[in-house]
Short mmCIF file of C-alpha atoms in Angstrom, two decimals:
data_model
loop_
_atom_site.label_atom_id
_atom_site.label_comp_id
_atom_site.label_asym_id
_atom_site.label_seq_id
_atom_site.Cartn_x
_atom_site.Cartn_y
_atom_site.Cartn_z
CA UNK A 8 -41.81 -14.10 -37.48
CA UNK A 9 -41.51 -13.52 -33.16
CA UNK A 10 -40.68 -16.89 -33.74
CA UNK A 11 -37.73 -16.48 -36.45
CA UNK A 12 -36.05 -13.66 -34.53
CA UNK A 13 -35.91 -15.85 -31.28
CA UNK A 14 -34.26 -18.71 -32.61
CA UNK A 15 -31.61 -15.96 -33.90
CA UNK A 16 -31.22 -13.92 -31.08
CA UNK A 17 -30.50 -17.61 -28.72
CA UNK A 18 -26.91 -17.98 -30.28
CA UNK A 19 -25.91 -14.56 -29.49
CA UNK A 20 -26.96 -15.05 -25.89
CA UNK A 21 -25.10 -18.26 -25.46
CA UNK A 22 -22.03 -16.92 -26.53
CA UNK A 23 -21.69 -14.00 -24.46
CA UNK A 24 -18.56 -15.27 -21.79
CA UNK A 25 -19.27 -15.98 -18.48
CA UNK A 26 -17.34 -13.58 -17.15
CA UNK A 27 -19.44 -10.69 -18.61
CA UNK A 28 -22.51 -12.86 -18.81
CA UNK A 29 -25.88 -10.39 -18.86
CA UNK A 30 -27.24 -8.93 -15.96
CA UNK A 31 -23.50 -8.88 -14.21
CA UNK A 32 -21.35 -5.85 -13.91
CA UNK A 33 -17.88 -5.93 -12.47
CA UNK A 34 -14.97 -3.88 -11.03
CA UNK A 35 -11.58 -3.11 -11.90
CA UNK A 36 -8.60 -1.85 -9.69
CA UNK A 37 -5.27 0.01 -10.68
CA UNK A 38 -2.84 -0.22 -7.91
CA UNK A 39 -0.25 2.16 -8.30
CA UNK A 40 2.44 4.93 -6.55
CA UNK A 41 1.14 8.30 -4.76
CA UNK A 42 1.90 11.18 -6.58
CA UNK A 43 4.27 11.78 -3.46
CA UNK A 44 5.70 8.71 -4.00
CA UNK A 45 6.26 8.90 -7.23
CA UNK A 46 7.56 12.71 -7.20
CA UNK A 47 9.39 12.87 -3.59
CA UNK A 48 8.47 14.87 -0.93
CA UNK A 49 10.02 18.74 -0.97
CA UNK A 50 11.82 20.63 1.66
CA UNK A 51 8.85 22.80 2.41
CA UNK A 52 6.73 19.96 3.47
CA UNK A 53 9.37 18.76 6.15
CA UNK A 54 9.09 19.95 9.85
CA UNK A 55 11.01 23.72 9.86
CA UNK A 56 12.19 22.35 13.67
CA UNK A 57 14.31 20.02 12.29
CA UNK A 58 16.96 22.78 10.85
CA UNK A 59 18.07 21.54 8.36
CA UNK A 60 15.85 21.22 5.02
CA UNK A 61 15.66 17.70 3.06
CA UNK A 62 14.05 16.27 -0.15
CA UNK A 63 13.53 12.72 0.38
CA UNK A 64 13.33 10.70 -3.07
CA UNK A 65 11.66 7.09 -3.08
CA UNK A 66 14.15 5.10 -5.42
CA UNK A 67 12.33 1.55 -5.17
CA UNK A 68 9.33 -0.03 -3.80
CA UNK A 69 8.89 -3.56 -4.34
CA UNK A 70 5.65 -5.27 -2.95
CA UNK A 71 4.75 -8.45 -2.50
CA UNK A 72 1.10 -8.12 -4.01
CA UNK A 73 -1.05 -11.37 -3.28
CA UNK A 74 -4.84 -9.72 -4.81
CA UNK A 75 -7.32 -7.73 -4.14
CA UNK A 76 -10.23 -8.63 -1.99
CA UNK A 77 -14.27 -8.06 -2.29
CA UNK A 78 -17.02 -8.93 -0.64
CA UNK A 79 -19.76 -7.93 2.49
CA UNK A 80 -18.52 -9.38 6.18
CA UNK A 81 -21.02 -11.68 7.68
CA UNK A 82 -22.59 -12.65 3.35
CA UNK A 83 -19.67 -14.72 1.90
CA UNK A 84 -21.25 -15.26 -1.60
CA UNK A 85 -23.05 -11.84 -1.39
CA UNK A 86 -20.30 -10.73 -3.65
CA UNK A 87 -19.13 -13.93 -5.61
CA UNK A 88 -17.58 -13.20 -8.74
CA UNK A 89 -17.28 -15.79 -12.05
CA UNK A 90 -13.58 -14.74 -12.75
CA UNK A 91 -10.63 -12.69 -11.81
CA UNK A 92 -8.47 -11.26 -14.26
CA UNK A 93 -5.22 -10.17 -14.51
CA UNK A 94 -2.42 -10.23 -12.18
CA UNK A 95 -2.25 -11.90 -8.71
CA UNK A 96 0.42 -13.26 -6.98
CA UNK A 97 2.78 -10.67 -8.45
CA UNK A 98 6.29 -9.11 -6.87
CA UNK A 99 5.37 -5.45 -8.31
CA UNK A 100 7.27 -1.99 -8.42
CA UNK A 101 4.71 0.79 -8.37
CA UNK A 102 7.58 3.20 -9.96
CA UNK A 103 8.23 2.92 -13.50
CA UNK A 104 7.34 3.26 -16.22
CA UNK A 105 4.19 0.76 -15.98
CA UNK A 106 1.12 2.53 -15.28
CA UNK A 107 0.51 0.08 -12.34
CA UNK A 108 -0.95 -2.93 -11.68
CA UNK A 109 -4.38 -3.92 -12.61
CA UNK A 110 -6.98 -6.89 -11.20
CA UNK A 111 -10.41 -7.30 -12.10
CA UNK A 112 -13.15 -9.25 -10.89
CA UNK A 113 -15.81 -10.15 -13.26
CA UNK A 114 -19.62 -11.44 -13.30
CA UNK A 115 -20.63 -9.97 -9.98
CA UNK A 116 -24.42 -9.97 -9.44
CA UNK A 117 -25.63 -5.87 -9.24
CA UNK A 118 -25.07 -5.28 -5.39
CA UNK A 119 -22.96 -3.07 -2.96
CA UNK A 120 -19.84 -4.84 -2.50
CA UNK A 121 -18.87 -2.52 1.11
CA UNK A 122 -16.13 -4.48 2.16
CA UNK A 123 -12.97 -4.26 -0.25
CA UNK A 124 -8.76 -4.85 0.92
CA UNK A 125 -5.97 -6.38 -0.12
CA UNK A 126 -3.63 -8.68 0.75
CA UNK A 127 0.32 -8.52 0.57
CA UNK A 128 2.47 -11.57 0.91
CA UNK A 129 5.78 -12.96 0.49
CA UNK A 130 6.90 -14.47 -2.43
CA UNK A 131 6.31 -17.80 -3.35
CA UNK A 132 7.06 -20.84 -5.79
CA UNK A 133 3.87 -19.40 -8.26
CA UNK A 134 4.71 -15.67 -7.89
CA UNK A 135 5.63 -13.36 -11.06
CA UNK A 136 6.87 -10.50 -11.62
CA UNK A 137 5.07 -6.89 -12.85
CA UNK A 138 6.42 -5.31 -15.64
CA UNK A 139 8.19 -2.64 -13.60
CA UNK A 140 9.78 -5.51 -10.54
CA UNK A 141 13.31 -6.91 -11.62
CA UNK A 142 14.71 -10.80 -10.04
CA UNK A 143 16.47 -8.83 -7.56
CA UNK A 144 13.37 -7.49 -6.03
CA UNK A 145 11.82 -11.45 -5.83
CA UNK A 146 14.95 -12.61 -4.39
CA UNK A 147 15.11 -9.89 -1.95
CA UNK A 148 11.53 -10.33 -0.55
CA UNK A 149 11.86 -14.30 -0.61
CA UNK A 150 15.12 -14.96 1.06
CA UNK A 151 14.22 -12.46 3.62
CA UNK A 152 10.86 -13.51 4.29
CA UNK A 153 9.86 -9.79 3.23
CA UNK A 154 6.40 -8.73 1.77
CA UNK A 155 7.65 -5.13 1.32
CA UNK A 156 10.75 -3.15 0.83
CA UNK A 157 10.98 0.66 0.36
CA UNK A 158 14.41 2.40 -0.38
CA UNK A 159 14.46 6.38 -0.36
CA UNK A 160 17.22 9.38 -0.11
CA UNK A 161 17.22 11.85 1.78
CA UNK A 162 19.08 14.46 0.30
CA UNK A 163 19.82 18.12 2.20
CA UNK A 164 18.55 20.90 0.07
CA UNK A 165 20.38 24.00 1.60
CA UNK A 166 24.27 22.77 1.52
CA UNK A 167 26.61 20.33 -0.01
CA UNK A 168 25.78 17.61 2.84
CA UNK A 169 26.16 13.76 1.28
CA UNK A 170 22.82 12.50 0.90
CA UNK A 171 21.71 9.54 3.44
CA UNK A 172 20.15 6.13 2.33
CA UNK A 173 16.95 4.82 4.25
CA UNK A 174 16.17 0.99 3.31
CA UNK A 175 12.76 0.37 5.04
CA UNK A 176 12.05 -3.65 5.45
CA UNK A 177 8.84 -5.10 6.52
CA UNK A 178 8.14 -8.66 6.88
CA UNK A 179 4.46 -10.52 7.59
CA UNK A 180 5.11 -11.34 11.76
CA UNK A 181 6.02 -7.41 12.86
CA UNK A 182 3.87 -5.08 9.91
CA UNK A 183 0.40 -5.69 8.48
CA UNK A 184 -0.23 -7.89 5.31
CA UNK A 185 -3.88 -8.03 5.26
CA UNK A 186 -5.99 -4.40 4.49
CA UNK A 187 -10.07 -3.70 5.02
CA UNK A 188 -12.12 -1.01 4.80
CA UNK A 189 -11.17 1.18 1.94
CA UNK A 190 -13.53 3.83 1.77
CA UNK A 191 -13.05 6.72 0.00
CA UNK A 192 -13.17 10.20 1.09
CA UNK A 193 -17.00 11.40 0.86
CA UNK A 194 -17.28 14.26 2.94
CA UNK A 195 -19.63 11.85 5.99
CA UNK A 196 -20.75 9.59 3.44
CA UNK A 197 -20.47 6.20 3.30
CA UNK A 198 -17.92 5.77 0.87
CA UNK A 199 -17.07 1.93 1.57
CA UNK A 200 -15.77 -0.63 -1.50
CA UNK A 201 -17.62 -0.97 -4.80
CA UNK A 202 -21.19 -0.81 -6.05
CA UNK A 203 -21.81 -3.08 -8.73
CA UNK A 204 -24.26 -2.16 -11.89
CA UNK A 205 -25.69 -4.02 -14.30
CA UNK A 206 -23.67 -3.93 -17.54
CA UNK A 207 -20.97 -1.05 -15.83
CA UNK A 208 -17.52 -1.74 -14.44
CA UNK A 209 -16.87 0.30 -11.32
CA UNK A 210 -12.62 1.64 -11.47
CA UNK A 211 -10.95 2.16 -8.38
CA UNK A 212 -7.38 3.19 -8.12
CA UNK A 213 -5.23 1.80 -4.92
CA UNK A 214 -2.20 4.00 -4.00
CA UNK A 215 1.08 2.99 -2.30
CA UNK A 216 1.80 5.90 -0.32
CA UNK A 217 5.78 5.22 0.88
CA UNK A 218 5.40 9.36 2.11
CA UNK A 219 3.32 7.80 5.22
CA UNK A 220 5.87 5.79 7.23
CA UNK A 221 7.56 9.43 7.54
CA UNK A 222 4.35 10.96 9.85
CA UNK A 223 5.35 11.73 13.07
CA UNK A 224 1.89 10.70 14.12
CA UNK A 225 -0.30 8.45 13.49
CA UNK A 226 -3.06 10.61 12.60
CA UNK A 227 -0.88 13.22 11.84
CA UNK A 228 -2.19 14.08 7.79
CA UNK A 229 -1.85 17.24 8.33
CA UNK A 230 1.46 17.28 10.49
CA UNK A 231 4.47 17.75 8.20
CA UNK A 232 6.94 15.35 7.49
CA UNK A 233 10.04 14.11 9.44
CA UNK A 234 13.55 12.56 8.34
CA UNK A 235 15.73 13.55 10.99
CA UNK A 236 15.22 10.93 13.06
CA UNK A 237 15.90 8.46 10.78
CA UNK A 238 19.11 10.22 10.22
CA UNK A 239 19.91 10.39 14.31
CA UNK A 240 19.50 6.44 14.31
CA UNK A 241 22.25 5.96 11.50
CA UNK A 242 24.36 8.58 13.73
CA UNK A 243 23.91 6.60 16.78
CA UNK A 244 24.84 3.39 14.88
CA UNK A 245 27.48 3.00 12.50
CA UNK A 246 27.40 6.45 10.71
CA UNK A 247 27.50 5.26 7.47
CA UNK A 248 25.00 7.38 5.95
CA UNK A 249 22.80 4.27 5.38
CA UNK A 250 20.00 4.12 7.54
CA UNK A 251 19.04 0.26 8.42
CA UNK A 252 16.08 -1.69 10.47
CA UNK A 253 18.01 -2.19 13.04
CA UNK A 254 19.03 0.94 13.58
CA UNK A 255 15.44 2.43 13.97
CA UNK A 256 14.72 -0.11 15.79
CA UNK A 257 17.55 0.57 18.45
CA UNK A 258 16.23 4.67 18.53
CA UNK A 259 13.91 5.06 21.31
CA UNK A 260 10.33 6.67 20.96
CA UNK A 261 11.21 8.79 23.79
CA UNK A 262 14.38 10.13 22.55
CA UNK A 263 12.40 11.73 19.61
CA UNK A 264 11.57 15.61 20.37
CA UNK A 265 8.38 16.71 20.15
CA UNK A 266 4.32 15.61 21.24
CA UNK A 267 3.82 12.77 19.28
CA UNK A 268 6.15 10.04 17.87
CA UNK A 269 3.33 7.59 20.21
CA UNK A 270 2.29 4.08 19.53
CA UNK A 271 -0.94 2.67 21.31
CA UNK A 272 -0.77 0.68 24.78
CA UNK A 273 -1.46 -2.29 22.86
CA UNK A 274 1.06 -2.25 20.37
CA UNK A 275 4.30 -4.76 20.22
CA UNK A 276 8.22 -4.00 20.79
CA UNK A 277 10.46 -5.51 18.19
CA UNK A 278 13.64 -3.87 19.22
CA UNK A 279 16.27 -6.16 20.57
CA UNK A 280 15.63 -5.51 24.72
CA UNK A 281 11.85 -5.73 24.10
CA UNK A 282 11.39 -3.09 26.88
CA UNK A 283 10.75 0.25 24.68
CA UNK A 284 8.78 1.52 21.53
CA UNK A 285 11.29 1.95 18.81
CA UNK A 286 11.88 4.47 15.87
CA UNK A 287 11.21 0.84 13.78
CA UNK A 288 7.98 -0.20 15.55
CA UNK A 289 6.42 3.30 14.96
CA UNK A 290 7.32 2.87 10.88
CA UNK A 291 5.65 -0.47 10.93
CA UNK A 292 2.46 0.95 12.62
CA UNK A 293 2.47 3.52 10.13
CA UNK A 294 2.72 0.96 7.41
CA UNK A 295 -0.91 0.33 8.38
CA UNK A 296 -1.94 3.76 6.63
CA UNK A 297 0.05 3.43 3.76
CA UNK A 298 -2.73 2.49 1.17
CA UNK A 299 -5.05 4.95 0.24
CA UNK A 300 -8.06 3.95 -2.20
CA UNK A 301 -9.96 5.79 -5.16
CA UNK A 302 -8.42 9.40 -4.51
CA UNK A 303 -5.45 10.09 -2.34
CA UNK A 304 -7.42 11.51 0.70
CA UNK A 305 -9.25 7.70 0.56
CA UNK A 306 -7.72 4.89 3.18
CA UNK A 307 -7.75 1.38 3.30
CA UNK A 308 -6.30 0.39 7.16
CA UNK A 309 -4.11 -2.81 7.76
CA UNK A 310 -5.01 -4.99 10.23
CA UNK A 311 -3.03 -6.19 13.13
CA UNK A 312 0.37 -8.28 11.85
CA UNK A 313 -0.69 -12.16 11.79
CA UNK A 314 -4.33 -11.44 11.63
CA UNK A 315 -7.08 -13.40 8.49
#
């Protein structure tokens, strides 16, 4: 009879897929918007020394999403996985009416996994597009060797003032592509990447949080927000109530008002003399901080521009 039930119980065992093969667990990620992001950020939350109140609306982000990674620095196959599902590779909008964008990684071995990122890119010849991403966004990104783009409004909120346009580009030699170190926030614990269990699929959420290239600090969570400057380069340039690259990027650091508004020693110039933080290269520093991972008070950090 023991047997009987063996032979029985083998063909159920040898068709259970690889990917969710016993004694493997996996993980699953949802990348998707900031509820700031995704709702604007209100006048209150602005700095009051800026006199006049804004709301600033996010009308697009487009991403150039290459995957998600996971692993353990310094064990390569600690974390080896038998399959990766769903999208990669993907020009994706993380407003709309999509829910986001979801990867998983299946048949991992039960172990902590502490070292999760993810990688942006430009577009190339095998890249798709998310539900929410139209051709316009791929050919933007492409022919401008972009891997992100974020467009927002900045509308006054206590007059009839026309609203001004800010169209944010970042491309892979001047902002970060590559992220590490997600951890979420654990109060002093170690709350690093994924634990896998056997027979459970751990679900992390990712957030794109466009709010964060308008710190005036870079550790500045708690500061509140700032437009104005943004709206002072456009002044300063052509006046035409849309607020360009180039523009920040001809606006002084030092012009700004205020204790902060500081890059580190270390960091590069991209403005056109080369001689003096810009407006622009403190936006692409913050793009470093702009992906936040499992709750929104989580981080992942980008690393330097150019870096594996």
């Amino acid at each position: 009879m023991t047997r009987r039930w063996l032979w029985l119980a083998l063909p159920l065992v040898a068709c259970v897929p690889a990917d969710e093969a016993l004694g493997l667990g996996s993980v699953q990620f949802l990348f998707t918007a900031s509820s700031r992001t995704t709702n604007g950020i209100y006048p209150g939350e602005f700095d009051a020394s800026e006199g006049v109140r804004y709301r600033l609306d996010f009308d697009r982000v487009a991403l150039g999403f290459r995957t998600m990674t996971v692993g353990k620095i310094g064990a390569p196959d600690t974390c080896s996985y038998r399959g990766r599902g769903a999208a990669s590779d993907v020009v994706f909008r993380p407003l709309g009416p999509s829910r986001g964008l979801v990867q998983t990684f299946n048949g991992i071995s039960p172990v902590e996994c502490p070292d999760v990122g993810v990688i942006f890119a430009m577009p190339g010849d095998t890249t798709v597009l998310d539900a929410n991403a139209t051709s316009e966004d791929l050919v933007e990104l492409a022919q401008n060797g972009l891997h992100a783009l974020v467009d927002a409004t900045a509308t006054p909120a206590d007059d009839d003032s026309p609203p001004t346009k800010i169209q944010l580009r970042f491309n892979p030699i001047t902002t970060s592509t590559r992220f590490g170190g997600c951890r979420e926030a654990t109060g002093g614990k170690d709350g690093r990447g994924t634990r896998i269990l056997v027979g459970q699929r751990d679900q992390a959420t990712v957030y794109f949080a466009a709010e964060n290239l308008f710190r005036q600090a870079l550790s500045g969570g708690s500061l509140p927000f700032r437009v104005r400057p943004f709206i002072r380069a456009d002044e300063r340039g052509n006046a035409d109530g849309v607020v360009t690259m180039d523009e920040i990027d001809d606006l002084p650091l030092s012009s700004l008002p205020g204790d902060f508004y500081q890059l580190p020693v270390s960091s590069t110039s991209n403005n056109v003399a080369g001689s003096y933080p810009s407006l622009g290269d403190f936006v692409r520093f913050l793009f470093r901080f702009t992906l936040l991972f499992r709750s929104e008070n989580g981080l992942c950090t980008g690393n330097e521009p150019g870096s594996e």
